[in-house]
Every structure is written in structure tokens, then in C-alpha cells.
Short mmCIF file of C-alpha atoms and ligand atoms in Angstrom, two decimals:
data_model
loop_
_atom_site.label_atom_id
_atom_site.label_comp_id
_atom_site.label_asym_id
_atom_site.label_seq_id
_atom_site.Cartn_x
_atom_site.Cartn_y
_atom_site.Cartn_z
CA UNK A 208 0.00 0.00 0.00
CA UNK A 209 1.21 3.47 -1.08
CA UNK A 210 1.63 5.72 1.91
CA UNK A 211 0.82 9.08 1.17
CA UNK A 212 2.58 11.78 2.55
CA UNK A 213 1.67 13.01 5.98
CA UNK A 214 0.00 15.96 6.45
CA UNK A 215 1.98 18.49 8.86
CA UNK A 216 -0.80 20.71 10.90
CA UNK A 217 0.90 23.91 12.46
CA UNK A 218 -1.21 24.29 15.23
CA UNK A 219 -0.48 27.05 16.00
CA UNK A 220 -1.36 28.50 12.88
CA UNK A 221 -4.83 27.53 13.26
CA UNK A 222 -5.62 29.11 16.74
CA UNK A 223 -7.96 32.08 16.97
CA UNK A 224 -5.75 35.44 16.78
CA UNK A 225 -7.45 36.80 20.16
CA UNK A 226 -6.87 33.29 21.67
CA UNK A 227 -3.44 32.84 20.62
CA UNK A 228 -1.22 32.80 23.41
CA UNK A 229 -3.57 33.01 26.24
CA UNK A 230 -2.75 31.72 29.48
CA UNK A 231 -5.25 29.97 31.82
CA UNK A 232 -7.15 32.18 34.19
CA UNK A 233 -5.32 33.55 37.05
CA UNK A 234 -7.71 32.05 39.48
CA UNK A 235 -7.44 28.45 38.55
CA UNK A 236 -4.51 28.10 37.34
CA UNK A 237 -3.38 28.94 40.92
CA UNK A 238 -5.19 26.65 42.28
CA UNK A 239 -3.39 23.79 40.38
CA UNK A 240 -0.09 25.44 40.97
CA UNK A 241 -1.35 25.01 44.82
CA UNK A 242 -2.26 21.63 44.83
CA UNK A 243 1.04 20.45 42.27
CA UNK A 244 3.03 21.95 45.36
CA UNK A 245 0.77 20.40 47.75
CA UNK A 246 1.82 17.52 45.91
CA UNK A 247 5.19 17.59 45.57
CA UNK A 248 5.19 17.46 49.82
CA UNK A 249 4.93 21.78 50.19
CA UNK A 250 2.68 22.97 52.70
CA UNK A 251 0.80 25.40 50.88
CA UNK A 252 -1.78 28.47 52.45
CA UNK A 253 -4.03 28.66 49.59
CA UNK A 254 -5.31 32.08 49.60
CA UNK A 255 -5.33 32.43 45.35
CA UNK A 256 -8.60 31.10 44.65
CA UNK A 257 -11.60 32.64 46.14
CA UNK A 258 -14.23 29.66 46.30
CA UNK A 259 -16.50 29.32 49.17
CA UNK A 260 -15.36 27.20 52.19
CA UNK A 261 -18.70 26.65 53.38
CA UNK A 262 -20.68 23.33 52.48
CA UNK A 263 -23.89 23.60 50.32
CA UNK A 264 -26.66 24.04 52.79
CA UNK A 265 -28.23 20.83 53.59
CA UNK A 266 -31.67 21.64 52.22
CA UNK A 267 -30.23 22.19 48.77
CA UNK A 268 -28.34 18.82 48.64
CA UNK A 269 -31.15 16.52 49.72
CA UNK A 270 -33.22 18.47 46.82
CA UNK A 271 -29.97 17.34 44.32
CA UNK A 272 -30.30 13.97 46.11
CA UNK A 273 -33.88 14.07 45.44
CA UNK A 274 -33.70 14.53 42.10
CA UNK A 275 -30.50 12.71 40.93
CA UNK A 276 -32.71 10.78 38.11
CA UNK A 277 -33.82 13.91 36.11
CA UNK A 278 -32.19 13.03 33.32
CA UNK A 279 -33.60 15.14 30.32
CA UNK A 280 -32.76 18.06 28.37
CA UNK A 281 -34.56 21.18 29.73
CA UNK A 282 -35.31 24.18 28.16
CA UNK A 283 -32.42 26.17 26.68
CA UNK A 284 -33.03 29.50 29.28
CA UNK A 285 -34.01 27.00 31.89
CA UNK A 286 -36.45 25.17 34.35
CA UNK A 287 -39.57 27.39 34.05
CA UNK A 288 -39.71 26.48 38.17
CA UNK A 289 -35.75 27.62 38.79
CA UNK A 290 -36.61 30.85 36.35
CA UNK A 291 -39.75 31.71 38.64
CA UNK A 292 -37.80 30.78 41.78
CA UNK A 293 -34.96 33.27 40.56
CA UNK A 294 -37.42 36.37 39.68
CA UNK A 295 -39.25 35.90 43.20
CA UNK A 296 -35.81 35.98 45.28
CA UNK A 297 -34.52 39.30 43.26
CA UNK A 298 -38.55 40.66 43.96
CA UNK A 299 -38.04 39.39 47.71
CA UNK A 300 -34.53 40.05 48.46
CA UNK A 301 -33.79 43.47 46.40
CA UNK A 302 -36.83 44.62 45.77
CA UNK A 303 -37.37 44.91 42.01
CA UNK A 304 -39.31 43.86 39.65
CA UNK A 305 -38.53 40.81 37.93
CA UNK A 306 -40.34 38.57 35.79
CA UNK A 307 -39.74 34.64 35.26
CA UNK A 308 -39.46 35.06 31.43
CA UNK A 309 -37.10 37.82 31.92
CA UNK A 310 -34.75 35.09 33.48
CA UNK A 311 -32.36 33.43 31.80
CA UNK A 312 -30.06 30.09 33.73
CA UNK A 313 -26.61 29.36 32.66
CA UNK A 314 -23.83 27.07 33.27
CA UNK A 315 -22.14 29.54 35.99
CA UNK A 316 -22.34 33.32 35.20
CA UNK A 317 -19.29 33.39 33.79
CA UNK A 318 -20.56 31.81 30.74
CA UNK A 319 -23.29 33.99 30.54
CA UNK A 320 -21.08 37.13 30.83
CA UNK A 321 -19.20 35.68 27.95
CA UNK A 322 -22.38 35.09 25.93
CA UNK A 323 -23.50 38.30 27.09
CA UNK A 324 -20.56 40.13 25.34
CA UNK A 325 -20.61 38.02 22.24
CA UNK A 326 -24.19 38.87 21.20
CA UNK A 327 -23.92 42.30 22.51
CA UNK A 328 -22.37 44.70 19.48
CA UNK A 329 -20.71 47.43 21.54
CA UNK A 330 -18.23 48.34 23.85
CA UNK A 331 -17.35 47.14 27.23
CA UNK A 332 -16.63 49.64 30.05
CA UNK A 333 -14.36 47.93 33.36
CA UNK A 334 -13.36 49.59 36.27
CA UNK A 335 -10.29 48.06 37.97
CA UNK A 336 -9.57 46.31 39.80
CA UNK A 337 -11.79 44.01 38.44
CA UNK A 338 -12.47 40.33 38.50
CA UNK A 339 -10.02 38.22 36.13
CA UNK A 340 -12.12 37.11 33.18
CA UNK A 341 -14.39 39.77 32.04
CA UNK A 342 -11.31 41.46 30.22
CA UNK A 343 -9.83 38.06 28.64
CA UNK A 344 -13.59 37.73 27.63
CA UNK A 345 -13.68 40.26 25.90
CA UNK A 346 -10.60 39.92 24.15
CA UNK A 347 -11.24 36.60 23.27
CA UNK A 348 -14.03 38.12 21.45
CA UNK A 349 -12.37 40.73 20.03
CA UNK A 350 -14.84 43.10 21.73
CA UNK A 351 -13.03 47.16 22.33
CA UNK A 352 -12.60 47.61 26.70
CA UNK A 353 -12.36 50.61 28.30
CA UNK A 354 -10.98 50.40 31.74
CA UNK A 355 -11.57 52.93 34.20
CA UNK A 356 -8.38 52.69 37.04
CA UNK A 357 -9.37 53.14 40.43
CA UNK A 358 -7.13 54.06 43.37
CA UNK A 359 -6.97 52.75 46.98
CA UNK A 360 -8.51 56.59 48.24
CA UNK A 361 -11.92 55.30 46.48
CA UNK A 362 -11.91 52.42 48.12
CA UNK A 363 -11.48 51.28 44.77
CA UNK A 364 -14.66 51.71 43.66
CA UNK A 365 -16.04 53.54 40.94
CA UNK A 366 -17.43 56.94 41.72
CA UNK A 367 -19.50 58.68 39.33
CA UNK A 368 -16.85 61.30 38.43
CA UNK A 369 -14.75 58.84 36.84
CA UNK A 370 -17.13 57.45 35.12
CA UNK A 371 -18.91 61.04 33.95
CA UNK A 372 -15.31 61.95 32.70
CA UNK A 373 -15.12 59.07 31.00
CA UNK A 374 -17.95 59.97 28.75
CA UNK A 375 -16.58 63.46 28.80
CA UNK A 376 -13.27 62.27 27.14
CA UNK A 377 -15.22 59.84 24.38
CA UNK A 378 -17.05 62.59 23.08
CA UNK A 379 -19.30 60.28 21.84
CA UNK A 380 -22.79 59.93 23.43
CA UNK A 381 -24.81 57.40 20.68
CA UNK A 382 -22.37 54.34 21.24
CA UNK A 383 -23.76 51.11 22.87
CA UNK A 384 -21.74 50.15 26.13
CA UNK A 385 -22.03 47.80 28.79
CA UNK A 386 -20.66 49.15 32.08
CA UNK A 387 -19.78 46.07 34.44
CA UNK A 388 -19.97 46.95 37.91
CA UNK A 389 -18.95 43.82 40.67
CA UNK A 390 -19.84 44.68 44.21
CA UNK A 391 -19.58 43.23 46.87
CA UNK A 392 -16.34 43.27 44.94
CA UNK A 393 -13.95 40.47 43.73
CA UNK A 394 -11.33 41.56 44.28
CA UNK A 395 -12.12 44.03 46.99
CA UNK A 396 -14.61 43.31 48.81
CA UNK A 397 -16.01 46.81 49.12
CA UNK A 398 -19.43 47.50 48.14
CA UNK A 399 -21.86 50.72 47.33
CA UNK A 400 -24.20 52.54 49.35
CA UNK A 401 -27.82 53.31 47.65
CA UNK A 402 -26.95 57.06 47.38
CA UNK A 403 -23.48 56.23 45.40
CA UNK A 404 -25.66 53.93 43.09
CA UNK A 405 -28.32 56.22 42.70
CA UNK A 406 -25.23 58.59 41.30
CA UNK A 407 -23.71 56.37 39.04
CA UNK A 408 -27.29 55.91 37.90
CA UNK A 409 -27.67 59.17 36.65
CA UNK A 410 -24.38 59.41 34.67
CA UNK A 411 -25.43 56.10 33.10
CA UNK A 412 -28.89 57.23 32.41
CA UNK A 413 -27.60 60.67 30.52
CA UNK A 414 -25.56 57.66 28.29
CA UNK A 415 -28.24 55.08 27.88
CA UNK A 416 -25.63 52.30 29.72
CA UNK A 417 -26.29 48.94 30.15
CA UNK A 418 -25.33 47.61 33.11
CA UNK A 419 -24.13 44.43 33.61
CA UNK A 420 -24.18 44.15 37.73
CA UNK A 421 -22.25 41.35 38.59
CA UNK A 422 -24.26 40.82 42.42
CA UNK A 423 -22.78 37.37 42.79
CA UNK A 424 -21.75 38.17 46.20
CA UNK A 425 -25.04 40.43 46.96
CA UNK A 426 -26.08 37.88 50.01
CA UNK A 427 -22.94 37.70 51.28
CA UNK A 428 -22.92 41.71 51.81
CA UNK A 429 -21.61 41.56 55.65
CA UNK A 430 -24.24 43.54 56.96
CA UNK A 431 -27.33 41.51 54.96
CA UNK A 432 -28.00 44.88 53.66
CA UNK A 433 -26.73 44.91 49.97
CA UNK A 434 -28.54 47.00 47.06
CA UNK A 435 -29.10 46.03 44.11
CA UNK A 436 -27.97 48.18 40.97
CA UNK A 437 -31.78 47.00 39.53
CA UNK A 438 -33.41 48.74 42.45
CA UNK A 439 -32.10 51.85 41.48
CA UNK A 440 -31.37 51.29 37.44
CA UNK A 441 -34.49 49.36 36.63
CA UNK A 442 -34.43 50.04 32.99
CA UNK A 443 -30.75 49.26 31.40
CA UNK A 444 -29.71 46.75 34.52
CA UNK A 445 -28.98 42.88 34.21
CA UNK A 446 -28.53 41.05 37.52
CA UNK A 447 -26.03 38.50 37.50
CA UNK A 448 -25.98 36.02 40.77
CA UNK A 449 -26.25 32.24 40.77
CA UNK A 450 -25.06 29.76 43.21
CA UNK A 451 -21.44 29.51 43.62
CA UNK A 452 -20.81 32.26 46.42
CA UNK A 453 -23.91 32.33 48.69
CA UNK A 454 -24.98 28.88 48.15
CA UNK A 455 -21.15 27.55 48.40
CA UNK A 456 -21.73 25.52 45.33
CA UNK A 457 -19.47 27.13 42.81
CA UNK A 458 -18.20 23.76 41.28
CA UNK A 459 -22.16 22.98 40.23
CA UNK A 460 -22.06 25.59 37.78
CA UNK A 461 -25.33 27.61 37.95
CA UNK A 462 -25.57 31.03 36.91
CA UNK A 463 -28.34 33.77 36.83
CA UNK A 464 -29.07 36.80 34.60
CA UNK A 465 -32.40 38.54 35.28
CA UNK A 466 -32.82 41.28 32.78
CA UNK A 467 -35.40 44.14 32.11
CA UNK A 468 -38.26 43.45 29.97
CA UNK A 469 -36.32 46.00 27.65
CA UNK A 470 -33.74 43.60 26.69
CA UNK A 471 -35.04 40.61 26.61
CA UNK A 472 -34.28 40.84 23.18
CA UNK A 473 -30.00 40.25 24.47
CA UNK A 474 -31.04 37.50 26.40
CA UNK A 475 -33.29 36.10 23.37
CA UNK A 476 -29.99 36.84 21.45
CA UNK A 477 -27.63 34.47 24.35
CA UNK A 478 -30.07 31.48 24.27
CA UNK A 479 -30.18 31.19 20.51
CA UNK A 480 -26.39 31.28 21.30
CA UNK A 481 -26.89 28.47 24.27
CA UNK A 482 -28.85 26.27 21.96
CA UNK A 483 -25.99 26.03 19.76
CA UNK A 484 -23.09 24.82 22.50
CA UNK A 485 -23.92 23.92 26.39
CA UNK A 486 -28.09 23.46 25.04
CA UNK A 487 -28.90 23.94 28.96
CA UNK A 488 -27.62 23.28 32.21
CA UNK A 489 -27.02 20.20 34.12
CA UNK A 490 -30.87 18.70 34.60
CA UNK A 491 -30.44 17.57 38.55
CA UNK A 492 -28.53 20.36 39.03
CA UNK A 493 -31.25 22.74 37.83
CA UNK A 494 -33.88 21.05 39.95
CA UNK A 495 -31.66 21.56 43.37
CA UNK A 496 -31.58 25.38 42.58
CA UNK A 497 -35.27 26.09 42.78
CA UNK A 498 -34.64 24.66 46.58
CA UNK A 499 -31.70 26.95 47.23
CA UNK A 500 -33.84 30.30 45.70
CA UNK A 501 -36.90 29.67 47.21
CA UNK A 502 -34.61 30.19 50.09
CA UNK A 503 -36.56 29.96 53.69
CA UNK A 504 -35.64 29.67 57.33
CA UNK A 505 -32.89 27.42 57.38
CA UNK A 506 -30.92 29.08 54.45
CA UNK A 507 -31.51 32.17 55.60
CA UNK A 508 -29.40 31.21 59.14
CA UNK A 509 -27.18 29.62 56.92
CA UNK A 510 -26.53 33.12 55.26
CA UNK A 511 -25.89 35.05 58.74
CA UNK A 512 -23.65 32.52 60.35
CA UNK A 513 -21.72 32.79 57.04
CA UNK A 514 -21.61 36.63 56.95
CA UNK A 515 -21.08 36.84 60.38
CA UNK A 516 -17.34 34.69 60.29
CA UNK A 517 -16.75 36.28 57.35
CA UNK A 518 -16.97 39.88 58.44
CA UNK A 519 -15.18 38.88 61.42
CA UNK A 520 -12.04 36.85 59.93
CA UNK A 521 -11.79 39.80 56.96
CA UNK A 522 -11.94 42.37 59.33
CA UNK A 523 -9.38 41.09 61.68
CA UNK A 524 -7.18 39.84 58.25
CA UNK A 525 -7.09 43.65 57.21
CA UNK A 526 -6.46 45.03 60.77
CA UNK A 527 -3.94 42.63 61.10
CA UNK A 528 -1.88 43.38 57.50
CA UNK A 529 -2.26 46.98 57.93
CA UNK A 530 -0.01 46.89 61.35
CA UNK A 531 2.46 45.63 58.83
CA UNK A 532 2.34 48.21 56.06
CA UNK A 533 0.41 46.70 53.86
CA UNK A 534 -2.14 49.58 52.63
CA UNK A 535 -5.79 47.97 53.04
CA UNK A 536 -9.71 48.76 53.64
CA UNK A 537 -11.67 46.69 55.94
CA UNK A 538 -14.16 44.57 53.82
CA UNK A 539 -17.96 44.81 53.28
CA UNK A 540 -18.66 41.62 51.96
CA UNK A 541 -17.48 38.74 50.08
CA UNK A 542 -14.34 36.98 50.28
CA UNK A 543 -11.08 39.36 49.01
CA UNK A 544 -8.84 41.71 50.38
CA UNK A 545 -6.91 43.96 47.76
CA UNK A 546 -3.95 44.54 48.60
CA UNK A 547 -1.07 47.42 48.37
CA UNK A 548 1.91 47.27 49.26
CA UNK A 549 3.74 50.65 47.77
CA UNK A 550 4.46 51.96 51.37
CA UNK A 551 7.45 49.35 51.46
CA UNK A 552 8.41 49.29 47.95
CA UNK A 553 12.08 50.34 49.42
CA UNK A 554 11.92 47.09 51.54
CA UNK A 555 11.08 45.13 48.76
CA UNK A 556 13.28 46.41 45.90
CA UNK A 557 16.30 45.69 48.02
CA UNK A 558 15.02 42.02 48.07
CA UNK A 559 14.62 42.35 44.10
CA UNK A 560 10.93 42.76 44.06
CA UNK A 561 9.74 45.39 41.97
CA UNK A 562 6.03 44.70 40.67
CA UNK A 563 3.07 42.40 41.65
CA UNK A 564 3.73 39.05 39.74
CA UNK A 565 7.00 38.83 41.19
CA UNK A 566 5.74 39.26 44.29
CA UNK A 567 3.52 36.74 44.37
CA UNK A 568 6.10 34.31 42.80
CA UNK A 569 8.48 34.77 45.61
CA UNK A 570 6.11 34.67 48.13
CA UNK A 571 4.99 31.43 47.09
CA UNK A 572 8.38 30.10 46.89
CA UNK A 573 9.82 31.60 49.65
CA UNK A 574 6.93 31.34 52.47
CA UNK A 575 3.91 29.45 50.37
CA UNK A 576 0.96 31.69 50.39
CA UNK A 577 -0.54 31.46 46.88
CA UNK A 578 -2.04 35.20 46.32
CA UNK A 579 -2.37 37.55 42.72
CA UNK A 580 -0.90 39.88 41.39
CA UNK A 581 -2.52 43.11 41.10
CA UNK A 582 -1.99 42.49 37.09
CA UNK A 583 -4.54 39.64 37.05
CA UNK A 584 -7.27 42.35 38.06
CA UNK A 585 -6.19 44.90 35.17
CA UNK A 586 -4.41 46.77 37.04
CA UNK A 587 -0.45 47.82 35.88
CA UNK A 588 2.12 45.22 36.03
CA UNK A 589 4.59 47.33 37.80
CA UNK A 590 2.00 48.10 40.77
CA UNK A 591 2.87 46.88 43.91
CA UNK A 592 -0.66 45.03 44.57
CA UNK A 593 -2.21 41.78 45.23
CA UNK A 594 -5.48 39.65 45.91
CA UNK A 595 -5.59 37.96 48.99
CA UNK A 596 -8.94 35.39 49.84
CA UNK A 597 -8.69 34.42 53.19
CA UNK A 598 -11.58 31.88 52.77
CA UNK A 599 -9.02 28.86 53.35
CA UNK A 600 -10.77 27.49 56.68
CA UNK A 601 -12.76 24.56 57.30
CA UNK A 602 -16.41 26.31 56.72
CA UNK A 603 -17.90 23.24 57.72
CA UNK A 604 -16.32 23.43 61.26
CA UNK A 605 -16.70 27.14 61.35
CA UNK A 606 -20.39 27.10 60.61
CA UNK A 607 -21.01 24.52 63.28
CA UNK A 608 -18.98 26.69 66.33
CA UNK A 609 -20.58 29.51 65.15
CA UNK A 610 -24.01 27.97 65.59
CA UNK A 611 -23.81 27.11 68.60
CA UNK A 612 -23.10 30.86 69.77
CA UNK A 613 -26.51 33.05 69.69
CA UNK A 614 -26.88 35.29 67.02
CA UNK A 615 -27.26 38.24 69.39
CA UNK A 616 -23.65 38.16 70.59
CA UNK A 617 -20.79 38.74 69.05
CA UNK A 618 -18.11 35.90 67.99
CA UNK A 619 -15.83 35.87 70.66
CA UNK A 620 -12.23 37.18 70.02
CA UNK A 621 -10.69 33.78 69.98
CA UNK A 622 -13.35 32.40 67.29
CA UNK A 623 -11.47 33.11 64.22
CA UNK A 624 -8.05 31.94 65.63
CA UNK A 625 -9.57 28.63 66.46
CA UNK A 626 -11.80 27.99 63.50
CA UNK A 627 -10.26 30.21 60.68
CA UNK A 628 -6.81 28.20 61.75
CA UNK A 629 -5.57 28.50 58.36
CA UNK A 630 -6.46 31.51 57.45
CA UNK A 631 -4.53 33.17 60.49
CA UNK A 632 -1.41 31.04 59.77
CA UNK A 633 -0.98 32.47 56.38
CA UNK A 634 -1.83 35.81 57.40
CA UNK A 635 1.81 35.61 60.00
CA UNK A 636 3.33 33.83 57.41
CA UNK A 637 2.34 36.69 55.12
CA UNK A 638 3.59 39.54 57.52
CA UNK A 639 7.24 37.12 58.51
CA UNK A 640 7.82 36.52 54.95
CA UNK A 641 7.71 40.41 54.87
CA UNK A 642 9.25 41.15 57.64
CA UNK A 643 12.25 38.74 56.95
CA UNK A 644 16.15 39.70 56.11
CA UNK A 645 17.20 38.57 52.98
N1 LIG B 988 -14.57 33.78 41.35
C1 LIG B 988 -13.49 33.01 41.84
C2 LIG B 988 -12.25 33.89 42.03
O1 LIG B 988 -12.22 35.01 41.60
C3 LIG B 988 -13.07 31.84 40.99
C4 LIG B 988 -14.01 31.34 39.99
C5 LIG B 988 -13.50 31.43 38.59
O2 LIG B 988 -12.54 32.18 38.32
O3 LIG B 988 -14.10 30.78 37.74
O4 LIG B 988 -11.30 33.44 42.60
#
């Protein structure tokens, strides 16, 4: 038999332009670093990744149990149940008015961000820091960003000067944007009153915005009191939630948008989209959901327990690493500290450190607390900054001590050093590794 020739494929040749090159995102791709280390015999403080350590709530797993055997397709913008489920907790919980068929379910809201931007013909407006994959999102679909830098003085949070001279400086007031706004924030954790919504509001009103408000984190506000963007923007906001933050079930991949009846034609736009690649999410998984939204007693002490070791153990992690230096705000909610370290960029240039990623790479060698770089949330390579999540505790554990202390006192002072263990080890690590001669 004649053999022909074989064909050579460049690969490389045949990868996407904006995809070319691209590294895995920052957030897992620590995470295997972590566990490779872990390993190879290192102990490791994993404080990279923010994922929740709490366990799904108990009422929402027996539901998954429940309904293991659902087995068929559902509809492409999901369970009509889940999508009524969703619109009554956003009606409940922030107090606007959604609509089942204005809610569309998703494998994780990342995906829908990304299908989001890929029907949506416009541009994309970020202010940074800002979580790691809406930018490589929307470069991967070629989409034009704008990124608005915050500084540590904000809070860094948007304030509706920046974003007003923004507009000022495009001299352009017909173009279609989507502004995406993350609060409580990843990587932050700082949040925004009603009255600095209500601002941004206006600016975004005089432009026609979209918003895409990323309110993953909205129930795990410290204070139970978060506001929704929708509440105050009815008319050009999206929610985004789901149930890998609150619900601690981020590896079950269910995401949320809940749109205004005014573009439902973008979500229309997304599931024609869906029905072509994931064709809807995980049946089972779907069916579990409608449990966790419709929410109820036991969730809902679920929720404070969790907000209330949170607040406590980010609070105390920011007190702590601002003895040391470190420039950093006490959180409102969610799981991140941002963090700056330019007061003792003298300190750390004489041990060769000059910018973020290197950092982080010698802090990880040197004293093995995984954190990121400042870079991996748009923000300059040569800043001295970083992400810390100090969610590396044993939720289970923490949940149970903490429920067993009324919810009308305060955790005592010794909680989080016996039940956030971890978390306080790689905090002294943190401040030793920084404190060290070299
Ligand atoms: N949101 C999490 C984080 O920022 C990780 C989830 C993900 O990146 O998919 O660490």
C-alpha cells in the first residue's frame, strides 16, 4: 500500500488570533499550581482562589439527592420552576421587579457574561480592579474595553466622576456600552451605598448604559443589607448572581441573569447562542436550585452565620496586615482583600521585588501563600498590589462553632483563631515573609 505523505498541521497557525497565546485564568490556574506543590510534599496556604469554604446548605443537597434521576434536556433558558424561583428571590430580596421570562439560567455566570458580550455589538466599560475574566472575555471576542483605574482613596470603587469623565473624554454619546460593575467586589470586597448607586445611575442614564451588575456576592454583603444596581437602574440593569458564592456551590455551575423586559431581546440573542453549544444546564442540578432560591428559614441562618465569620475573619485579616504596612480597607462583603503594598516598595526592591507578579512568585516560593498579582485584576504590572482570599478554613467546622453561639452576641475574640486556623497562619506567614532579612 502506497503511503501518502503526511499531512503536517501547524497548530499554532490555526488558533484564533485573540486566543493565541492566552494563558489559563489567574484564578485556577493557581489553584493547580497550589495543589502540584501540595503535591510535591509543600505545605501550601491557599489564599489564590476565592471559592467558598462553606458546604452547600443541607436543604439544597437533599433536593440534588432528590432529584438525581432527572435526566432530560430542559429548556435552553431553563427550568420554568428555577426561572420563577430566581425572579421571586430578586422581587423578595432586592426589591425589584422581575419577571420569570425575563430570566435566563446558565452554566455559571461566567458563561453567561461571555455570551453576554458576544451577542452584545458594543463596547465594554471595566473599572479596575476588576475580577479576572471579564477582560480576557472580551478579548477573546475581540470586543473594544475601556478600563476605568481606580485608586486605593476610592476604596477602589467607581465613583461617578470617573465614570462622567469618562464619557466626557469619548465625546461620543450614541455608542452602545455595557458598564460592568462587581460589588460586593472580587477583588475588593467593598461595596456601594444606595446614594453612590443612585449617582452612578444618573451618569449612566444621561448615556443610555447597560449595566451588567455582577451581584454574585449580593447575600454575602456583611451587613445583609446589599442594594441592588436593579433597584435603582431598573431600565438598562442585568442582575447576574447564581449559586457559587452564597450557596457555596461554585463547582455545580449555575448562573443567573435577570434582565429588564427591555432587553429581553439580548437574552433572546444568548439562548439562541446556548442552543448552539452547552443546550442547557445540568438537569439535577437545575432542579436543586429552585430549593436553594426559594430560600426559607434554614438558608436564611445559613446566610448570617456565614456573613457573620466572614466579616469577622476579613476584618481582623485587614487590621492585622495593615499593622504591617500593607495599605488595606476593611471589607464589606465577600471573600477578598486587595492589597497594596507601595508603602514598602524600598523594603522590597532591596530584596529584588519590583512589581506584583514577582511578588507573588516569591512569596509562594519563599513562604507558600498562593495570592495575585494586582496584574490579574487589570491593574499595571509594575504596581505593587495583590489579591488575597482568606476563605481557606474549614467552613464546615466554622459554621457549626458559630451555631452554637446566639446570634445576638458577638463571635468571641478567639473564634477566628480557632476555626479560621488556616487563614490566620498564612496571614503571620504573610507579615514574617515580609518582615524577613534577605
Ligand atoms: N470567582 C473566583 C475567584 O475570583 C473563581 C471562579 C472562577 O474564576 O471561575 O477566585
Amino acid at each position: 500500500m502506497k503511503v501518502k505523505n503526511s499531512i503536517r498541521i501547524d497548530k499554532s497557525a490555526s488558533i484564533n488570533l485573540n486566543v493565541r497565546g492566552l494563558p489559563q485564568s489567574p484564578t485556577l490556574e493557581i489553584n493547580e499550581r497550589c495543589k502540584e506543590l501540595e503535591r510535591e510534599g509543600h505545605k501550601i496556604y491557599r489564599l489564590g482562589l476565592g471559592q467558598s469554604p462553606f458546604p452547600v446548605p443541607s436543604a439544597v443537597v437533599n433536593a440534588l439527592k432528590l432529584y438525581a434521576r432527572e435526566k432530560d434536556y430542559l429548556p435552553v433558558k431553563g427550568l420554568r420552576e428555577l426561572r420563577g424561583a430566581v425572579a421571586e428571590f430578586h422581587r423578595e430580596k432586592d426589591h425589584v421587579d422581575a419577571q420569570p421570562e425575563n430570566v435566563m439560567v446558565g452554566p455559571g455566570s461566567k458563561e453567561l457574561m461571555f455570551l453576554l458580550q458576544l451577542v452584545f455589538y458594543g463596547d465594554i466599560i471595566i473599572p479596575t480592579p476588576c475580577w479576572v475574566s471579564y477582560v480576557p472575555q472580551a478579548r477573546i471576542l475581540g470586543r473594544k474595553v475601556h478600563l476605568i483605574h481606580t485608586q486605593f482613596e476610592e476604596k477602589w470603587r467607581l465613583s461617578p466622576v470617573r465614570l462622567r469623565d469618562f464619557f466626557e473624554s469619548e465625546n461620543d454619546d450614541g455608542k452602545p456600552r455595557i458598564l460592568l460593575l462587581n460589588y460586593p467586589g472580587n477583588p475588593e470586597g467593598a461595596t456601594y451605598s444606595r446614594q453612590d448607586l443612585e449617582s452612578i445611575a444618573e451618569v449612566a442614564r444621561r448615556y443610555e448604559l447597560i449595566i451588567l451588575s455582577d451581584e454574585i456576592y449580593g447575600q454575602l454583603d456583611f451587613q445583609g443589607k446589599h442594594v441592588s444596581m436593579a433597584s435603582v437602574y431598573p431600565e438598562r440593569t442585568i442582575i447576574s448572581s447564581g449559586l457559587s458564592k452564597w450557596c457555596g456551590a461554585g463547582g455545580w455551575r449555575l448562573g443567573t441573569f435577570t434582565f429588564p423586559a427591555q432587553l429581553s431581546w439580548l437574552m433572546d440573542a444568548m439562548a439562541s447562542v446556548a442552543s448552539e453549544t452547552y443546550t442547557s444546564v445540568s438537569a439535577p442540578i437545575q432542579y436543586a436550585a429552585v430549593r436553594a432560591f426559594k430560600g426559607g428559614l434554614s438558608i436564611e441562618r445559613y446566610l448570617v452565620h456565614a456573613r457573620r465569620i466572614l466579616s469577622k475573619l476579613g476584618k481582623w485579616c485587614a487590621r492585622e496586615l495593615s499593622t504591617s504596612g500593607i495599605r488595606v480597607h476593611s471589607p464589606s462583603g465577600a471573600f477578598y482583600l486587595f492589597l497594596d503594598f507601595s508603602v514598602l516598595a524600598d523594603r522590597l526592591a532591596e530584596r529584588g521585588i519590583q512589581d506584583g507578579p514577582t511578588l507573588c512568585t516569591r512569596l509562594l516560593d519563599e513562604a507558600g501563600v498562593a495570592i495575585l498579582p494586582g496584574s490579574a485584576f487589570e491593574r499595571p504590572e509594575n504596581e505593587l498590589t495583590a489579591r488575597l482570599s482568606y476563605v481557606n478554613f474549614d467552613g464546615a467546622k466554622a459554621l457549626a462553632a458559630s451555631e452554637s453561639i446566639p446570634l445576638d452576641e458577638n463571635l468571641p475574640n478567639d473564634f477566628i483563631n480557632h476555626w479560621c486556623h488556616d487563614s490566620v497562619e498564612a496571614i503571620q506567614k504573610l507579615m514574617a515573609w515580609l518582615y524577613q532579612d534577605h
